[in-house]
Amino acid sequence: MSMAVIDRRKLERLHARETQRFITDHPRSAELYARAQSSLLGGVPMNWMKKWAGPFPVFVQGAQGAHFTDVDGRDYIDLCLGDTGAMTGHSPAIVVDAVARRVREGITLMLPTEDSIWVGEELRRRFGLRYWQFTLTATDANRFAIRIAREITQRSKILVFNYCYHGTVDESFATIIDAAGSTVGPRRGNIGPPVNPAETTRVVEFNDLNAWEAALKQNDVACVLAEPAMTNVGIILPDDGYWRAASELARRYGSLLIADETHTICAGPGGCTREWDLHPDLLVFGKPIGSGIPGATYGCTEEVAQRISARIHLEDCDVGGIGGTLAGNALSLAAMRATLEHVLTPAAFEHMIPLAVRFTEGVAGQIRSGGLPWNVTRLGCRAEYTFTQHSPRNGAESYAASDFELERFLHLYALNRGVLLTPFHSMALMCPATTEDDIDAHTKIFAEATGELVS
């Protein structure tokens, strides 16, 4: 079957039509956005909120489960779910009750509660790592894990994958900038880097074991910070046996492996670490751990714990660049306990993963029927389509397949018909409240959008 070619002029016309529809349907959001210009930089609470499809963001009135309502009274199926932060669904009742109780009993004290022990024990059971600490964001958890790795290895470099994303960790905004793959520089859009990341970071392509070993054998890499499967430049799955070989190389050259499971928790209750029998030295898990209440965690093995404990003295334990007055607060821990005990359960994943399969099959069917040179990839209860015929094997391949105008049109088309996708890529995530009807609604809209493009 011959592959369809997108007519860019037609795409531009369709996008203009959808933009006008959006403006007509969202007068109250437009009014609030105009008002926000006088007090919020760029008219939004965070700059990346400007990247939503449409000339201004939708302002939210309320959210529950897998749906939200905007200030213009329009209902939406939420397949973005706060880019994983609301993977639990919006405001699950049991977490709301636990948080309300904790608010009445004290929010933050700089002292532990019993919830912290319960959560630590549950994280140990799920992921297999012995000891745990708590932060407010996965970014902080990644930063602290990197500091620990540098301290106990007495090495300065970290290793990341090309086009990775680990929150706002300075060292991770690095990319390969020459065809030979040997030169590292700041990634496009990196704002005010404290130093050129080439000084702190080595970068390799995902699934390239030769490059992995070449980077490690210089014996100056403290740690590898990696998602088990890449998720922020499209879903990129590891080759068979990749992590077994990569882990062996990391151990051989004395570099610690940090698994960032913040997005890959979608693979199951214990993330890819449990599903694929991985053995990282440290592990980070944030975003949905508290059902949207800010909180994150990092864990480490017995060996790492002993090594770091040997280097931290009691009188200095509050000044080492690891901490935060609100980290490990009582409210966050209450939300984490309720979430892990009652929401992100094995039963929830047994519901969510088949829905992601349904999403994947629906999108794949429309791609085939339209003769489009695209593909769709799934990881657990997450799925994503990219504009290339074969699933990319690394960040460079996936980035090269990006199409900003096409993506914004598809997102806006869906948004105008009541479905929200993640703004940074074409990712859909399932939560415990997502239904088959929600998935089928997206499939129908996707079919209509692609049909208009190629007709």
XYZ file of C-alpha atoms in Angstrom, residues 157-158 170-175 184-187 190 193-203:
24
model
C 30.462 13.068 35.181
C 26.981 11.703 34.638
C 20.850 20.896 34.781
C 23.133 18.064 33.719
C 20.429 16.374 31.664
C 19.917 19.254 29.190
C 22.719 18.034 26.979
C 22.654 16.592 23.513
C 28.169 17.162 23.626
C 26.597 20.591 23.985
C 23.583 22.344 25.494
C 20.220 21.214 24.208
C 18.227 25.294 27.553
C 22.780 26.762 31.966
C 25.147 27.231 34.942
C 27.958 25.620 32.953
C 28.250 24.078 29.515
C 26.802 20.593 30.055
C 29.777 19.172 28.182
C 31.665 19.762 31.444
C 29.292 17.609 33.474
C 27.664 15.154 31.118
C 28.293 12.413 28.611
C 25.492 11.614 26.167
